[in-house]
């Protein structure tokens, strides 16, 4: 099962890129963030015509928004609001194989890494804390779950172009990493990318629009993640490093998102554990 996550930065603006990616990369499931689209205006007909007949949406006008596009049946579709805000940042569904998939778009947090001075940063920290609390099971769990999305935190030193220079920059500050680590600990999530491509190998999935030549400067950050619960560890790691990919070529497409799609191939024939 090939699962891809991609912050598309407006699905209607970049629908042709979405359709091209579906054809070329052929994911079984594509999770989008920042769709910026109310559900009734989502380009479902084009997506279904491309073979992705199962769609789960949680959108709003102009901002945020998440979606799951699948060639496989989706069941038990739901979404949850965090921090008392109805801002379309989560959608979940059950995939074949009793796999629950969560798609998140964590708040970016603004520019100032001070929750007292910056309401957006405070919201981000509260969102991550609520995620950790909500995802923590009451007891031991063997549930098969995958969590993907633009989590807007690059947690490890090799997830940013300069660990030293970005320590006080939103997305890589110690308090954000601490909050994200708490989310990861909630179910013993595996950070699949870092299991397959350990540090110090750099991995980036986002490059600023501000760079004249993003590839030459390569000042990237790994903001987009795919995690799995321990019950899916063997499935997630069975294909080795070849089972993980950042599609950085997409960042060169016409009018691209500043994020590249990130893919993991799950081998569901691998024994659980």
Coordinates of C-alpha atoms in Angstrom, one line a residue:
X1 CA 0.0 0.0 0.0
X2 CA 1.6 3.2 -1.2
X3 CA 0.7 6.2 1.0
X4 CA 1.7 9.8 0.1
X5 CA 1.3 13.0 2.0
X6 CA 1.5 16.4 0.3
X7 CA 0.8 20.0 1.4
X8 CA -0.6 21.1 -1.9
X9 CA -1.2 24.8 -1.0
X10 CA -4.5 25.1 -2.8
X11 CA -5.9 22.0 -4.5
X12 CA -7.9 24.0 -7.0
X13 CA -4.9 26.1 -8.1
X14 CA -2.8 23.0 -8.4
X15 CA -5.3 20.3 -9.5
X16 CA -3.3 19.6 -12.7
X17 CA -0.3 18.9 -10.6
X18 CA -2.3 16.6 -8.4
X19 CA -3.6 14.7 -11.4
X20 CA -0.1 14.5 -12.9
X21 CA 1.3 13.2 -9.6
X22 CA -1.5 10.6 -9.3
X23 CA -0.7 9.3 -12.8
X24 CA 3.1 9.3 -12.4
X25 CA 3.6 8.1 -8.8
X26 CA 0.4 6.0 -8.5
X27 CA -0.1 6.1 -4.8
X28 CA -2.9 4.0 -3.4
X29 CA -3.7 6.8 -1.0
X30 CA -2.8 10.5 -1.3
X31 CA -3.3 12.7 1.7
X32 CA -3.4 16.5 1.1
X33 CA -3.1 19.4 3.4
X34 CA -3.8 23.1 3.0
X35 CA -6.4 22.4 0.4
X36 CA -7.9 25.8 0.9
X37 CA -11.3 24.6 -0.4
X38 CA -14.8 24.1 1.0
X39 CA -16.0 20.6 0.6
X40 CA -18.7 21.5 -1.9
X41 CA -16.0 23.1 -4.2
X42 CA -13.5 20.3 -4.0
X43 CA -12.6 19.0 -7.5
X44 CA -14.0 15.5 -6.8
X45 CA -15.1 14.7 -10.4
X46 CA -11.5 15.1 -11.7
X47 CA -10.1 13.1 -8.9
X48 CA -12.6 10.3 -9.3
X49 CA -12.0 10.2 -13.1
X50 CA -8.3 9.6 -12.3
X51 CA -9.3 6.5 -10.5
X52 CA -9.5 7.8 -6.9
X53 CA -13.1 7.1 -6.2
X54 CA -13.0 7.2 -2.4
X55 CA -12.6 10.7 -1.0
X56 CA -12.7 12.0 2.6
X57 CA -12.8 15.8 3.1
X58 CA -12.5 18.3 5.8
X59 CA -12.3 21.7 4.2
X60 CA -13.0 25.4 4.6
X61 CA -12.9 28.5 2.5
X62 CA -9.5 30.0 1.7
X63 CA -7.5 28.4 4.6
X64 CA -6.3 25.1 5.9
X65 CA -8.2 22.0 4.8
X66 CA -7.3 18.3 4.6
X67 CA -8.3 15.5 2.2
X68 CA -7.8 11.8 1.7
X69 CA -7.9 10.5 -1.9
X70 CA -7.9 6.8 -2.3
X71 CA -8.2 4.0 -4.8
X72 CA -9.1 1.8 -1.9
X73 CA -12.4 1.9 0.0
X74 CA -12.6 4.2 3.0
X75 CA -14.7 3.5 6.0
X76 CA -15.5 5.3 9.3
X77 CA -14.5 8.8 7.9
X78 CA -14.4 11.4 10.7
X79 CA -12.7 14.6 11.6
X80 CA -11.9 16.3 14.9
X81 CA -11.5 19.9 15.9
X82 CA -8.6 20.9 18.2
X83 CA -8.2 23.8 20.6
X84 CA -11.9 24.7 20.3
X85 CA -11.3 25.9 16.7
X86 CA -13.2 24.5 13.7
X87 CA -10.3 25.1 11.3
X88 CA -10.2 21.9 9.2
X89 CA -6.9 20.4 10.3
X90 CA -7.7 16.7 10.7
X91 CA -9.5 13.9 8.8
X92 CA -9.3 10.2 9.4
X93 CA -10.6 7.0 7.7
X94 CA -10.2 3.3 8.0
X95 CA -8.4 1.6 5.1
X96 CA -8.5 -2.1 4.1
X97 CA -6.5 -4.3 6.5
X98 CA -8.1 -2.5 9.5
X99 CA -5.6 0.4 9.2
X100 CA -6.8 3.7 10.6
X101 CA -5.2 6.6 8.8
X102 CA -5.0 10.1 10.4
X103 CA -4.2 13.1 8.2
X104 CA -3.1 16.3 10.1
X105 CA -2.2 19.8 9.2
X106 CA -0.6 21.3 12.3
X107 CA -0.6 25.1 12.6
X108 CA 2.5 26.8 11.3
X109 CA 2.9 29.0 14.3
X110 CA 3.8 32.4 12.9
X111 CA 7.3 33.9 13.0
X112 CA 8.0 34.6 16.7
X113 CA 8.7 31.5 18.9
X114 CA 7.2 33.1 22.0
X115 CA 3.7 31.9 23.1
X116 CA 3.2 35.0 25.2
X117 CA 3.9 37.4 22.4
X118 CA 2.6 35.3 19.5
X119 CA -0.9 33.8 19.6
X120 CA -0.2 31.6 16.6
X121 CA 2.8 30.0 18.3
X122 CA 0.7 29.4 21.4
X123 CA -2.0 27.8 19.3
X124 CA 0.6 25.5 17.7
X125 CA 1.9 24.4 21.0
X126 CA -1.6 23.8 22.4
X127 CA -2.5 21.9 19.3
X128 CA 0.4 19.5 19.6
X129 CA -0.3 19.0 23.3
X130 CA -3.9 18.1 22.5
X131 CA -2.8 15.8 19.8
X132 CA -0.6 13.9 22.2
X133 CA -3.4 13.6 24.8
X134 CA -6.1 12.6 22.3
X135 CA -3.9 9.9 20.7
X136 CA -2.7 8.3 23.9
X137 CA -4.6 5.0 24.4
X138 CA -6.2 4.2 27.8
X139 CA -4.1 0.9 27.8
X140 CA -1.7 -1.1 25.7
X141 CA -2.8 -1.1 22.1
X142 CA -1.9 -3.2 19.0
X143 CA -4.0 -1.0 16.7
X144 CA -2.7 -0.6 13.1
X145 CA -2.5 3.1 12.6
X146 CA -0.7 5.5 10.2
X147 CA -0.4 9.2 10.9
X148 CA 0.6 11.5 8.1
X149 CA 0.6 15.2 7.4
X150 CA 2.3 18.6 7.4
X151 CA 3.2 18.6 11.1
X152 CA 5.1 21.8 10.7
X153 CA 8.0 20.7 12.9
X154 CA 11.4 19.5 11.7
X155 CA 12.4 17.6 14.8
X156 CA 15.9 16.2 14.2
X157 CA 19.2 18.1 13.5
X158 CA 19.5 16.6 10.0
X159 CA 15.9 17.6 9.3
X160 CA 17.0 21.2 8.7
X161 CA 19.7 22.8 6.6
X162 CA 21.4 24.3 9.7
X163 CA 20.5 23.0 13.1
X164 CA 22.5 25.8 14.8
X165 CA 21.0 28.6 12.8
X166 CA 17.4 27.4 13.1
X167 CA 17.3 26.6 16.8
X168 CA 15.3 29.8 17.4
X169 CA 13.3 29.7 14.2
X170 CA 9.7 28.4 14.3
X171 CA 9.5 24.8 13.2
X172 CA 12.8 23.7 14.8
X173 CA 12.7 25.2 18.3
X174 CA 13.3 22.9 21.3
X175 CA 9.8 23.4 22.7
X176 CA 8.2 22.4 19.4
X177 CA 10.4 19.4 19.1
X178 CA 9.5 18.5 22.7
X179 CA 5.8 18.7 21.9
X180 CA 6.2 16.7 18.8
X181 CA 8.2 14.0 20.6
X182 CA 5.3 13.8 23.1
X183 CA 2.9 13.1 20.2
X184 CA 5.3 10.4 18.9
X185 CA 5.4 8.9 22.4
X186 CA 1.6 8.7 22.6
X187 CA 1.5 5.4 20.8
X188 CA 5.1 4.6 20.3
X189 CA 4.9 5.9 16.8
X190 CA 7.7 5.0 14.4
X191 CA 9.0 8.0 12.4
X192 CA 9.2 5.8 9.2
X193 CA 11.5 8.2 7.3
X194 CA 14.1 8.2 10.1
X195 CA 13.8 4.4 10.6
X196 CA 14.7 3.9 6.9
X197 CA 17.1 6.8 6.4
X198 CA 18.9 7.4 9.7
X199 CA 20.7 10.6 10.7
X200 CA 23.0 12.2 9.8
X201 CA 21.6 11.8 6.3
X202 CA 19.6 15.0 5.6
X203 CA 15.9 14.7 4.6
X204 CA 13.9 17.8 3.5
X205 CA 10.4 18.1 2.2
X206 CA 9.9 21.9 2.2
X207 CA 11.9 24.7 0.6
X208 CA 11.0 28.4 0.8
X209 CA 9.6 30.3 -2.2
X210 CA 12.0 33.1 -1.3
X211 CA 15.0 31.2 -2.7
X212 CA 15.8 32.2 -6.3
X213 CA 17.2 28.7 -6.9
X214 CA 15.8 26.4 -4.1
X215 CA 17.8 23.4 -5.3
X216 CA 21.1 25.2 -5.4
X217 CA 20.7 26.8 -1.9
X218 CA 19.0 23.6 -0.6
X219 CA 17.9 25.4 2.6
X220 CA 15.2 22.8 3.3
X221 CA 13.3 21.4 6.3
X222 CA 11.5 18.1 6.9
X223 CA 8.0 19.3 7.8
X224 CA 6.0 16.4 6.2
X225 CA 5.8 13.1 8.0
X226 CA 4.6 9.6 7.8
X227 CA 4.4 7.6 11.1
X228 CA 3.2 4.1 11.9
X229 CA 2.3 2.3 15.1
X230 CA 4.4 -0.6 16.2
X231 CA 1.8 -3.1 14.8
X232 CA 2.8 -1.9 11.3
X233 CA 6.6 -1.7 11.9
X234 CA 7.5 -4.6 9.7
X235 CA 5.1 -3.5 7.0
X236 CA 6.6 0.0 7.0
X237 CA 10.2 -1.1 6.9
X238 CA 9.9 -4.2 4.7
X239 CA 11.0 -2.4 1.6
X240 CA 14.0 -0.8 3.1
X241 CA 15.2 2.7 2.1
X242 CA 13.7 2.1 -1.4
X243 CA 10.3 2.2 0.2
X244 CA 10.6 5.8 1.2
X245 CA 10.8 8.8 -1.1
X246 CA 10.6 12.6 -1.2
X247 CA 9.4 13.5 -4.6
X248 CA 11.6 16.6 -4.9
X249 CA 11.2 16.7 -8.6
X250 CA 7.7 17.9 -8.1
X251 CA 9.1 21.1 -6.5
X252 CA 10.3 22.0 -10.0
X253 CA 6.9 21.7 -11.6
X254 CA 5.1 24.8 -12.9
X255 CA 3.7 26.9 -10.0
X256 CA 4.6 24.3 -7.4
X257 CA 3.7 24.1 -3.8
X258 CA 6.6 24.8 -1.5
X259 CA 6.3 21.3 -0.1
X260 CA 7.2 18.1 -2.0
X261 CA 5.1 14.9 -1.7
X262 CA 6.5 12.3 0.7
X263 CA 5.8 8.5 0.1
X264 CA 6.1 5.3 2.1
X265 CA 5.4 1.9 0.6
X266 CA 3.8 -0.5 3.2
X267 CA 4.2 -4.2 2.6
X268 CA 1.1 -5.5 4.2
X269 CA 2.1 -9.1 3.5
X270 CA 4.9 -8.6 6.2
X271 CA 4.0 -10.1 9.5
X272 CA 2.7 -7.6 12.1
X273 CA 5.1 -6.4 14.8

